[in-house]
Amino acid sequence: MEELDLDWSKLASITTDGAPSMVGMSRGLIGRMNREMEERGLIAPLQVHCLIHQQALCCKVLTWDSVMKVVVSCINFIRAKGLKHRQFQEFLSEPESAHRDVLYYTEVRWLSRGRVLRRFYELLLEINAFLHSQNKTVPELIDPEWKWHLAFLTDMTEMLNSFNLQLQGQGKLICDIYSHTKAFEVKLELLLGQVKKCSFIHLPAT
């Protein structure tokens, strides 16, 4: 606040994630800001949990474990050991593959999920063939219902990633974030209506 010469009296709310370093009342940012406001005779700002982190927490409630567990297990099998990883890269160089490797999945970086799923989805046939050559059977990779779930999750996470990126970055005003959020809500309503009619035109993988 001091470095940017901001007016403390105009501070109405603070948006953070739920980390102790942010919300801790003793040493956390919220606690320190509240004490500073009190010393200045000002009203403590409203505390708001970051929309992006709320979205990530909500997604953890969704029952996508059956998809992500298989994806992560396959990726770990391929990338955990250097020899298998090199063999997989060589395997991809033989057919006309669009990619030359799979991406690691990091649960902490939730936004990476969309990129990981997209790459896995696009290499699904090659991954299944490689695992078969390694005498490892993953029945889900040839299960039509599981593959549909994978495709739908790929589309939805990419859509959420795109929305999240619109909310990030410097210089974002609350009116911009509100506009992006309302537009995304409308998009979801339209998408829901299409899915109910079995139309997946805006879900390319699905």
Tab-separated table of C-alpha atoms in Angstrom:
chain	number	residue	atom	x	y	z
A	1	MET	CA	0.000	0.000	0.000
A	2	GLU	CA	2.768	2.435	0.952
A	3	GLU	CA	4.988	1.528	-1.990
A	4	LEU	CA	2.160	2.224	-4.438
A	5	ASP	CA	0.984	5.241	-2.417
A	6	LEU	CA	-2.561	3.874	-2.128
A	7	ASP	CA	-5.205	5.513	0.045
A	8	TRP	CA	-6.017	3.245	3.008
A	9	SER	CA	-9.430	4.861	3.425
A	10	LYS	CA	-10.478	3.482	0.032
A	11	LEU	CA	-9.637	-0.134	0.894
A	12	ALA	CA	-13.023	-1.881	0.935
A	13	SER	CA	-12.144	-5.575	0.599
A	14	ILE	CA	-9.240	-8.012	0.354
A	15	THR	CA	-9.357	-11.145	-1.785
A	16	THR	CA	-7.025	-14.006	-0.833
A	17	ASP	CA	-6.788	-17.775	-0.884
A	18	GLY	CA	-7.187	-19.751	2.341
A	19	ALA	CA	-3.482	-20.107	3.149
A	20	PRO	CA	-2.499	-19.337	6.785
A	21	SER	CA	0.021	-16.773	5.548
A	22	MET	CA	-2.916	-14.875	4.068
A	23	VAL	CA	-5.818	-15.328	6.497
A	24	GLY	CA	-3.909	-15.772	9.772
A	25	MET	CA	-5.091	-13.213	12.329
A	26	SER	CA	-1.665	-12.957	13.963
A	27	ARG	CA	0.974	-12.954	11.243
A	28	GLY	CA	-1.216	-13.376	8.189
A	29	LEU	CA	-1.896	-10.642	5.667
A	30	ILE	CA	-5.521	-10.209	6.782
A	31	GLY	CA	-4.556	-9.825	10.433
A	32	ARG	CA	-1.830	-7.301	9.678
A	33	MET	CA	-4.086	-5.296	7.357
A	34	ASN	CA	-6.886	-5.238	9.943
A	35	ARG	CA	-4.526	-3.953	12.640
A	36	GLU	CA	-3.237	-1.253	10.318
A	37	MET	CA	-6.794	-0.173	9.481
A	38	GLU	CA	-7.723	-0.095	13.173
A	39	GLU	CA	-4.700	2.060	14.010
A	40	ARG	CA	-5.782	4.489	11.315
A	41	GLY	CA	-9.322	4.598	12.698
A	42	LEU	CA	-10.746	2.892	9.628
A	43	ILE	CA	-13.252	0.045	9.215
A	44	ALA	CA	-11.688	-3.366	8.606
A	45	PRO	CA	-12.027	-4.432	4.944
A	46	LEU	CA	-14.359	-7.190	3.827
A	47	GLN	CA	-12.592	-10.544	3.429
A	48	VAL	CA	-13.360	-12.423	0.207
A	49	HIS	CA	-12.132	-15.885	-0.739
A	50	CYS	CA	-10.549	-15.874	-4.198
A	51	LEU	CA	-13.026	-16.984	-6.873
A	52	ILE	CA	-10.379	-19.024	-8.682
A	53	HIS	CA	-9.520	-20.965	-5.525
A	54	GLN	CA	-13.211	-21.468	-4.733
A	55	GLN	CA	-13.637	-22.919	-8.204
A	56	ALA	CA	-10.716	-25.285	-7.662
A	57	LEU	CA	-12.139	-26.438	-4.323
A	58	CYS	CA	-15.558	-27.031	-5.893
A	59	CYS	CA	-13.999	-29.106	-8.659
A	60	LYS	CA	-12.375	-31.347	-6.053
A	61	VAL	CA	-15.883	-32.278	-4.887
A	62	LEU	CA	-16.855	-33.492	-8.356
A	63	THR	CA	-16.583	-37.238	-8.870
A	64	TRP	CA	-13.788	-37.206	-11.458
A	65	ASP	CA	-11.464	-39.440	-9.434
A	66	SER	CA	-12.221	-42.399	-11.695
A	67	VAL	CA	-10.743	-40.421	-14.607
A	68	MET	CA	-7.855	-38.623	-12.927
A	69	LYS	CA	-6.578	-41.693	-11.064
A	70	VAL	CA	-6.182	-43.602	-14.331
A	71	VAL	CA	-4.588	-40.633	-16.113
A	72	VAL	CA	-2.104	-39.954	-13.299
A	73	SER	CA	-1.300	-43.660	-12.926
A	74	CYS	CA	-0.519	-44.018	-16.642
A	75	ILE	CA	1.590	-40.850	-16.718
A	76	ASN	CA	3.544	-41.918	-13.641
A	77	PHE	CA	4.161	-45.355	-15.145
A	78	ILE	CA	5.564	-43.765	-18.296
A	79	ARG	CA	7.581	-40.969	-16.718
A	80	ALA	CA	8.653	-42.382	-13.354
A	81	LYS	CA	11.630	-44.292	-14.791
A	82	GLY	CA	14.040	-42.823	-17.307
A	83	LEU	CA	14.191	-45.954	-19.481
A	84	LYS	CA	10.420	-46.266	-19.903
A	85	HIS	CA	10.163	-42.538	-20.542
A	86	ARG	CA	12.760	-42.700	-23.321
A	87	GLN	CA	11.106	-45.793	-24.777
A	88	PHE	CA	7.776	-43.964	-24.856
A	89	GLN	CA	9.303	-40.948	-26.600
A	90	GLU	CA	10.890	-43.265	-29.164
A	91	PHE	CA	7.559	-45.069	-29.529
A	92	LEU	CA	5.843	-41.758	-30.334
A	93	SER	CA	8.410	-40.951	-33.008
A	94	GLU	CA	7.340	-44.005	-35.023
A	95	PRO	CA	3.656	-43.225	-35.759
A	96	GLU	CA	2.446	-39.843	-36.954
A	97	SER	CA	1.824	-38.507	-33.454
A	98	ALA	CA	0.999	-34.855	-32.878
A	99	HIS	CA	3.068	-34.841	-29.677
A	100	ARG	CA	6.320	-36.361	-28.488
A	101	ASP	CA	5.583	-36.773	-24.795
A	102	VAL	CA	2.980	-36.698	-22.038
A	103	LEU	CA	2.874	-33.905	-19.469
A	104	TYR	CA	3.298	-34.334	-15.734
A	105	TYR	CA	0.213	-33.635	-13.640
A	106	THR	CA	0.696	-31.423	-10.575
A	107	GLU	CA	-2.317	-31.342	-8.256
A	108	VAL	CA	-1.130	-28.135	-6.587
A	109	ARG	CA	-1.233	-26.346	-9.926
A	110	TRP	CA	-4.866	-27.040	-10.698
A	111	LEU	CA	-4.780	-25.026	-13.909
A	112	SER	CA	-2.336	-27.546	-15.363
A	113	ARG	CA	-5.052	-30.195	-15.373
A	114	GLY	CA	-6.567	-28.990	-18.646
A	115	ARG	CA	-3.255	-29.155	-20.521
A	116	VAL	CA	-2.429	-32.581	-19.086
A	117	LEU	CA	-5.843	-34.004	-19.964
A	118	ARG	CA	-5.759	-32.567	-23.482
A	119	ARG	CA	-2.350	-34.110	-24.185
A	120	PHE	CA	-3.414	-37.447	-22.664
A	121	TYR	CA	-6.644	-37.453	-24.686
A	122	GLU	CA	-4.834	-36.722	-27.945
A	123	LEU	CA	-2.284	-39.492	-27.269
A	124	LEU	CA	-4.800	-42.011	-25.933
A	125	LEU	CA	-4.291	-44.590	-28.704
A	126	GLU	CA	-0.496	-44.295	-28.529
A	127	ILE	CA	-0.485	-44.524	-24.736
A	128	ASN	CA	-2.659	-47.629	-24.777
A	129	ALA	CA	-0.459	-49.264	-27.426
A	130	PHE	CA	2.720	-48.442	-25.497
A	131	LEU	CA	1.343	-49.780	-22.209
A	132	HIS	CA	0.279	-52.944	-24.023
A	133	SER	CA	3.844	-53.339	-25.343
A	134	GLN	CA	5.034	-53.085	-21.721
A	135	ASN	CA	2.621	-55.860	-20.672
A	136	LYS	CA	0.550	-53.382	-18.657
A	137	THR	CA	-3.202	-53.567	-19.131
A	138	VAL	CA	-5.409	-50.589	-18.346
A	139	PRO	CA	-8.987	-51.647	-19.210
A	140	GLU	CA	-10.353	-48.111	-18.817
A	141	LEU	CA	-8.427	-46.940	-21.890
A	142	ILE	CA	-10.661	-49.058	-24.134
A	143	ASP	CA	-13.871	-48.557	-22.140
A	144	PRO	CA	-16.227	-46.306	-24.200
A	145	GLU	CA	-17.917	-44.845	-21.126
A	146	TRP	CA	-14.605	-44.019	-19.418
A	147	LYS	CA	-13.288	-42.433	-22.617
A	148	TRP	CA	-16.432	-40.296	-22.816
A	149	HIS	CA	-15.836	-39.131	-19.239
A	150	LEU	CA	-12.226	-38.321	-20.155
A	151	ALA	CA	-13.338	-36.308	-23.189
A	152	PHE	CA	-15.979	-34.390	-21.225
A	153	LEU	CA	-13.558	-33.621	-18.384
A	154	THR	CA	-10.973	-32.460	-20.926
A	155	ASP	CA	-13.445	-30.032	-22.488
A	156	MET	CA	-14.730	-28.706	-19.167
A	157	THR	CA	-11.310	-28.143	-17.596
A	158	GLU	CA	-10.111	-26.294	-20.688
A	159	MET	CA	-13.203	-24.108	-20.518
A	160	LEU	CA	-12.569	-23.394	-16.830
A	161	ASN	CA	-8.898	-22.689	-17.530
A	162	SER	CA	-9.844	-20.135	-20.165
A	163	PHE	CA	-12.216	-18.440	-17.727
A	164	ASN	CA	-9.593	-18.429	-14.957
A	165	LEU	CA	-7.031	-16.779	-17.206
A	166	GLN	CA	-9.508	-13.968	-17.880
A	167	LEU	CA	-9.627	-13.284	-14.136
A	168	GLN	CA	-5.867	-13.167	-13.641
A	169	GLY	CA	-3.224	-10.565	-14.337
A	170	GLN	CA	-2.461	-7.035	-13.251
A	171	GLY	CA	-4.755	-4.100	-13.855
A	172	LYS	CA	-7.980	-6.117	-13.602
A	173	LEU	CA	-10.888	-4.004	-12.387
A	174	ILE	CA	-13.808	-5.469	-10.471
A	175	CYS	CA	-16.142	-4.457	-13.300
A	176	ASP	CA	-14.037	-6.507	-15.751
A	177	ILE	CA	-14.074	-9.557	-13.478
A	178	TYR	CA	-17.827	-9.202	-12.948
A	179	SER	CA	-18.383	-8.965	-16.701
A	180	HIS	CA	-16.273	-12.084	-17.366
A	181	THR	CA	-18.076	-13.983	-14.599
A	182	LYS	CA	-21.567	-13.113	-15.856
A	183	ALA	CA	-20.567	-14.023	-19.416
A	184	PHE	CA	-19.263	-17.373	-18.193
A	185	GLU	CA	-22.510	-18.032	-16.304
A	186	VAL	CA	-24.484	-17.394	-19.500
A	187	LYS	CA	-22.116	-19.685	-21.403
A	188	LEU	CA	-22.687	-22.467	-18.865
A	189	GLU	CA	-26.466	-22.051	-19.085
A	190	LEU	CA	-26.341	-22.315	-22.883
A	191	LEU	CA	-24.019	-25.307	-22.657
A	192	LEU	CA	-26.328	-27.047	-20.183
A	193	GLY	CA	-29.263	-26.539	-22.527
A	194	GLN	CA	-27.303	-28.016	-25.430
A	195	VAL	CA	-26.142	-31.033	-23.416
A	196	LYS	CA	-29.725	-31.748	-22.340
A	197	LYS	CA	-30.548	-31.922	-26.068
A	198	CYS	CA	-27.540	-34.222	-26.647
A	199	SER	CA	-25.763	-31.496	-28.597
A	200	PHE	CA	-22.006	-31.327	-27.952
A	201	ILE	CA	-21.043	-28.864	-30.668
A	202	HIS	CA	-19.168	-26.660	-28.180
A	203	LEU	CA	-17.424	-29.635	-26.539
A	204	PRO	CA	-14.950	-30.697	-29.260
A	205	ALA	CA	-13.415	-33.655	-27.429
A	206	THR	CA	-16.802	-34.951	-26.288
